[in-house]
CSV table of C-alpha atoms and ligand atoms in Angstrom, one decimal:
chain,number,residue,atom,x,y,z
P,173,UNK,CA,103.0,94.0,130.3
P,174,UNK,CA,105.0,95.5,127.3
P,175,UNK,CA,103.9,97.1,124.7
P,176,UNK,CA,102.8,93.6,122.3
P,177,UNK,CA,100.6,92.4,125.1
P,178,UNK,CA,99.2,95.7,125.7
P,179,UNK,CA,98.1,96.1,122.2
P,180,UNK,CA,96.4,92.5,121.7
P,181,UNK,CA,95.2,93.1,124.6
P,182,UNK,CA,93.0,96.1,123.5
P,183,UNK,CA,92.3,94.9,120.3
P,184,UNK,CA,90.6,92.0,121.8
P,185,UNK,CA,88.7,94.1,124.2
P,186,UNK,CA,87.2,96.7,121.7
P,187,UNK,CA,84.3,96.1,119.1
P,188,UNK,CA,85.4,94.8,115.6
P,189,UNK,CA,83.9,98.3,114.5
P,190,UNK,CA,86.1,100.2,115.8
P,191,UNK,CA,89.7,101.6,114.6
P,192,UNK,CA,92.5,101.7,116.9
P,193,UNK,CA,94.9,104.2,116.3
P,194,UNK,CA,98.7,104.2,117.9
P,195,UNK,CA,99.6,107.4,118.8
P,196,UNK,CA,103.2,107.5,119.0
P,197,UNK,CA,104.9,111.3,119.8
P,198,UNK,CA,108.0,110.3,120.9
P,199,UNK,CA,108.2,106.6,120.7
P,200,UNK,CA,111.1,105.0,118.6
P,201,UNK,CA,110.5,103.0,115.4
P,202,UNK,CA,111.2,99.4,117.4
P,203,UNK,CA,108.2,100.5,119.6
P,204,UNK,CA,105.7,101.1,116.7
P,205,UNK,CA,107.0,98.0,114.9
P,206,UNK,CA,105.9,96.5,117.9
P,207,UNK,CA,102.4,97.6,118.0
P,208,UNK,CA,102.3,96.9,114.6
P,209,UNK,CA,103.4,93.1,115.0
P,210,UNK,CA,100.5,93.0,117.7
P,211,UNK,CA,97.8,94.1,115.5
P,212,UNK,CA,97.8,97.8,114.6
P,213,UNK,CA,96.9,99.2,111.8
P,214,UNK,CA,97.1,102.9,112.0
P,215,UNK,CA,99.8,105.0,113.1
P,216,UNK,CA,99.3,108.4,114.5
P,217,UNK,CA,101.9,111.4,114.6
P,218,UNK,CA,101.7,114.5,115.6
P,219,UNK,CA,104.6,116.4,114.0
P,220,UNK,CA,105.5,116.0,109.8
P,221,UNK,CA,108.8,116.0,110.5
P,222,UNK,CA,109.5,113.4,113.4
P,223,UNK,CA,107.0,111.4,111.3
P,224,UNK,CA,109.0,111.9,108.1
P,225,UNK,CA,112.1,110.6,109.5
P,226,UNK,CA,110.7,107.8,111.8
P,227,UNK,CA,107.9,106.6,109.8
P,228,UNK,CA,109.4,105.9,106.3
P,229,UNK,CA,107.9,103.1,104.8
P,230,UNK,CA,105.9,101.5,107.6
P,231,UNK,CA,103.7,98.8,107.5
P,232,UNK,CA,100.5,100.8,108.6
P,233,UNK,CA,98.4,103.6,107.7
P,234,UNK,CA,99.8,106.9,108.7
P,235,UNK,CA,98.2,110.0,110.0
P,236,UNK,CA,98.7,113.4,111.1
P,237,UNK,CA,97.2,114.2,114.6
P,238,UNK,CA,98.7,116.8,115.7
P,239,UNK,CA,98.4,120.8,114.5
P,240,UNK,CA,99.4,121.3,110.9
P,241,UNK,CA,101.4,124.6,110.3
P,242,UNK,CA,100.8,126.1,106.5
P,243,UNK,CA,104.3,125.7,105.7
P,244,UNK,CA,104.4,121.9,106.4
P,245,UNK,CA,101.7,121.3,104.3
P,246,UNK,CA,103.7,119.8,101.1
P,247,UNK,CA,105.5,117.4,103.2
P,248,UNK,CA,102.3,116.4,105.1
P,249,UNK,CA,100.8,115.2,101.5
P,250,UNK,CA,103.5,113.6,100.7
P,251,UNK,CA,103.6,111.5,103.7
P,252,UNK,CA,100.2,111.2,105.6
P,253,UNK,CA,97.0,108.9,104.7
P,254,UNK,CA,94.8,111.1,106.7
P,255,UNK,CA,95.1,114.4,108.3
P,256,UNK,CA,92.5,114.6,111.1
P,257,UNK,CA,94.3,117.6,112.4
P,258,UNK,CA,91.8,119.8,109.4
P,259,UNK,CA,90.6,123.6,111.7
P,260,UNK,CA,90.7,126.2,109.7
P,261,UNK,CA,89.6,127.3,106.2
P,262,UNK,CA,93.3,128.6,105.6
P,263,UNK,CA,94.6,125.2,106.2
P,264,UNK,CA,92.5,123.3,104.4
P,265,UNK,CA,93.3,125.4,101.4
P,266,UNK,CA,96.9,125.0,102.1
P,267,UNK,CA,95.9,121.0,101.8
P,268,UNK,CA,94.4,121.3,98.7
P,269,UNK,CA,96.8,123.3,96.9
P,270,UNK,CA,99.3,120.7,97.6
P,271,UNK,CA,97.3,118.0,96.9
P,272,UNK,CA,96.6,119.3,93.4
P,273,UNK,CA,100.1,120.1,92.6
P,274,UNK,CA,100.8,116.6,93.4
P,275,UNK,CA,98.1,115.0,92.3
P,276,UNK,CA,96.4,113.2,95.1
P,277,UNK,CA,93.6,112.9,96.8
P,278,UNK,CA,93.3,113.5,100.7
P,279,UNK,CA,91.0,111.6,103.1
P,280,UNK,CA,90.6,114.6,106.3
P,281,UNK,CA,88.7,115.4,109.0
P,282,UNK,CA,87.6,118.4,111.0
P,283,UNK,CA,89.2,119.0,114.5
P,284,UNK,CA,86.7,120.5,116.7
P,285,UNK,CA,87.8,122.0,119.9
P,286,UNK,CA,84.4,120.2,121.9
P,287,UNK,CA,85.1,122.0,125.1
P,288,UNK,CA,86.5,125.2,123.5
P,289,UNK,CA,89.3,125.0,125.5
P,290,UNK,CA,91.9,128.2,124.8
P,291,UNK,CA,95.1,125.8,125.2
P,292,UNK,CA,93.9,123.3,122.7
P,293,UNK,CA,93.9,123.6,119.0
P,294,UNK,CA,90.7,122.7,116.9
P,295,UNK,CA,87.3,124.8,115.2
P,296,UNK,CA,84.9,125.6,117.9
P,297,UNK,CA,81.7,123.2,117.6
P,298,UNK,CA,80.1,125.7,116.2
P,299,UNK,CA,82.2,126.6,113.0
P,300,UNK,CA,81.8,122.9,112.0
P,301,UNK,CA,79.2,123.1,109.2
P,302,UNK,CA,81.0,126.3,107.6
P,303,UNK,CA,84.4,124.5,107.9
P,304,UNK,CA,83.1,121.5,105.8
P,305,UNK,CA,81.0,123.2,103.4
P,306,UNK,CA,84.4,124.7,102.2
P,307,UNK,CA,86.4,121.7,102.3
P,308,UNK,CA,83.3,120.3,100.4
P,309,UNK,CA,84.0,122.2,97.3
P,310,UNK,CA,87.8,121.5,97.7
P,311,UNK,CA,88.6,119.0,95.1
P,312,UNK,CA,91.5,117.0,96.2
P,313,UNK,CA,89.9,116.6,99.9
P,314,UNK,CA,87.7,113.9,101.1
P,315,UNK,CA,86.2,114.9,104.0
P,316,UNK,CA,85.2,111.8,106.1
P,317,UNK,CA,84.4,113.1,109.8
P,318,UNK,CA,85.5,114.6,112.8
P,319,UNK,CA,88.8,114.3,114.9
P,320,UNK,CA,87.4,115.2,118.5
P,321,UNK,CA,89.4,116.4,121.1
P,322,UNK,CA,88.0,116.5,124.8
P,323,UNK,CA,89.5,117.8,127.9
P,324,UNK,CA,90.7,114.8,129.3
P,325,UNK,CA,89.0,115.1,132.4
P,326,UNK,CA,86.7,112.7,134.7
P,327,UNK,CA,85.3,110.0,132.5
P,328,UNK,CA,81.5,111.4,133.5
P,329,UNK,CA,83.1,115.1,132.0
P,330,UNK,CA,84.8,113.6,129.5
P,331,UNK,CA,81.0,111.6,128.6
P,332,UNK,CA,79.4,114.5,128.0
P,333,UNK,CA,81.5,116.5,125.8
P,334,UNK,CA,81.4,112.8,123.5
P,335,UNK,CA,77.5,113.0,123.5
P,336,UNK,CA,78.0,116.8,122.3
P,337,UNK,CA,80.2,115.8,119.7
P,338,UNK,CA,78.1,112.3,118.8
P,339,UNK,CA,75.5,114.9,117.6
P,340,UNK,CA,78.1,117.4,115.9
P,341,UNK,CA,79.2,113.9,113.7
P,342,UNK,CA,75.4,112.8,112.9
P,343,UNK,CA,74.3,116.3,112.3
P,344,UNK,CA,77.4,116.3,109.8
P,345,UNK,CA,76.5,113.2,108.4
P,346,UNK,CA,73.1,114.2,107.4
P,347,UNK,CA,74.5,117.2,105.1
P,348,UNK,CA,77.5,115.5,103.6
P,349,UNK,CA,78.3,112.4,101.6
P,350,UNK,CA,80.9,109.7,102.9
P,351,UNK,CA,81.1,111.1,106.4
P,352,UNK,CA,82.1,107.8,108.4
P,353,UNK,CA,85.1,108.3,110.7
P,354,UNK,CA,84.5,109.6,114.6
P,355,UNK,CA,88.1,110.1,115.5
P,356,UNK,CA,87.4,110.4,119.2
P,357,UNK,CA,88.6,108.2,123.1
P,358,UNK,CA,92.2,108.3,124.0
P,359,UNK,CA,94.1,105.9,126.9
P,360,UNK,CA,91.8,107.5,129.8
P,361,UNK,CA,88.3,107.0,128.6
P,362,UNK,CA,88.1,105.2,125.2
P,363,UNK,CA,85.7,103.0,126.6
P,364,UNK,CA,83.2,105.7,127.5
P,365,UNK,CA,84.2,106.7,123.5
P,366,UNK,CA,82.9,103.9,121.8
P,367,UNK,CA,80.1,103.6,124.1
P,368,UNK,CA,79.1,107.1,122.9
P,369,UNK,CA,79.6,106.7,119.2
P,370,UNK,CA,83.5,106.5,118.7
P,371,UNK,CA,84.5,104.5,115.7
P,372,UNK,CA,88.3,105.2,116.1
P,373,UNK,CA,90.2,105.7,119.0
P,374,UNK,CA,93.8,107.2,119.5
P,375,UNK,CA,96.1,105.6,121.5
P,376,UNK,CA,99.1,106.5,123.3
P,377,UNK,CA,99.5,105.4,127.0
P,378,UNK,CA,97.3,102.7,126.9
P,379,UNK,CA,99.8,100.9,124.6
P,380,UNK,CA,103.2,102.1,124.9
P,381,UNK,CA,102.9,103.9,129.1
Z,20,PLP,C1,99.0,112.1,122.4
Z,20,PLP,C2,97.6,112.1,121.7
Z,20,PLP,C3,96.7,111.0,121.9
Z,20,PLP,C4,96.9,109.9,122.8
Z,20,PLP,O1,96.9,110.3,124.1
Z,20,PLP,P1,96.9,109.2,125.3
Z,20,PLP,O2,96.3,109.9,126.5
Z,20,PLP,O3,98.4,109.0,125.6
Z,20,PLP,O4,96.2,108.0,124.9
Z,20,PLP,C5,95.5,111.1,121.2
Z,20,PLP,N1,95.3,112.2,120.3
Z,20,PLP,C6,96.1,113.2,120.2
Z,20,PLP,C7,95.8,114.3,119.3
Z,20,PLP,C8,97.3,113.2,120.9
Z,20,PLP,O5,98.2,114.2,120.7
């Protein structure tokens, strides 16, 4: 199957409810206009620059999944829709001092770390609540939910860390206006995702492997 029937494919198969994000490390610009043509409407990037150069006026939402250094913050507002890569007060900062220089308004969400992995980027689980009580008095940012990253593991494994991080999101949702967006699922287990409370999943393999 290339990457066209792939994507219908999966758009078919997932509830109208929920987004589907292409992420696209490494993939040329002919194989996100691709996706695109089959349906997608978000792209997802993990580095500002590659993103900068590839993803110049595309025909999609664009944001920033990957780990956000302080010094690529300008660029990142200039470019991104979203930045779901949000895990630390220092960054968030970095955000909205950009932001308010150029006079926009971000749409973000926390990473959280759900399995507190050491090799993975994100706030642990339990720095949530601080983290957006910042961001909530942070102007130019709208905070609007959670980017979750799992371990990847065994769907069962992978299950439980997405009921963890099901209640992380509600809990969230119950102290903060306009929380919406569960950024979680990617090509292994998306299923087990939206079963669990995903409203956007992030797609790499399962489109373009
Ligand atoms: C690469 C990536 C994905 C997609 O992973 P697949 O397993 O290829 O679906 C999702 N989220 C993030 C943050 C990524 O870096």
């Amino acid at each position: 199957m290339g990457i066209r029937e792939k994507a219908k494919k999966i758009i078919a198969s997932v509830p109208r409810n929920v987004k589907i994000l292409a992420a696209t490390k490494g993939r040329s610009r002919e194989e996100i206009n691709e996706a695109i043509n089959a349906g997608i409407r978000i792209i997802g990037e993990n580095y500002v620059q590659e993103a900068a150069s590839k993803c110049a006026g595309i025909n999609a939402e664009l944001h920033l999944i990957g780990h956000l250094q302080t010094n690529k913050a300008k660029n990142a507002v200039e470019i991104f829709d979203m930045i779901q890569s949000i895990d630390s007060f220092r960054i968030a900062n970095e955000v909205q001092k950009e932001c308010e220089k150029a006079g926009k308004k971000m749409n973000v969400l926390i990473e959280v770390n759900i399995g507190m992995e050491k090799s993975k980027s994100g706030c642990m689980p339990s720095e949530v609540m601080q983290l957006a009580e910042k961001i909530a008095g942070m102007p130019n940012l709208r905070l609007k939910g959670l980017m979750v990253v799992s371990p990847d593991a065994e769907e069962d494994v992978d299950r439980k860390y997405y009921k963890i991080s099901k209640k992380v999101f509600d809990d969230l949702g119950k102290s903060h206006k306009g929380i919406e967006t569960l950024s979680m699922g990617m090509s292994n287990s998306f299923m087990a995702a939206i079963e669990e409370g995903s409203n956007m999943i992030r797609l790499g393999r399962a489109i373009f492997g």
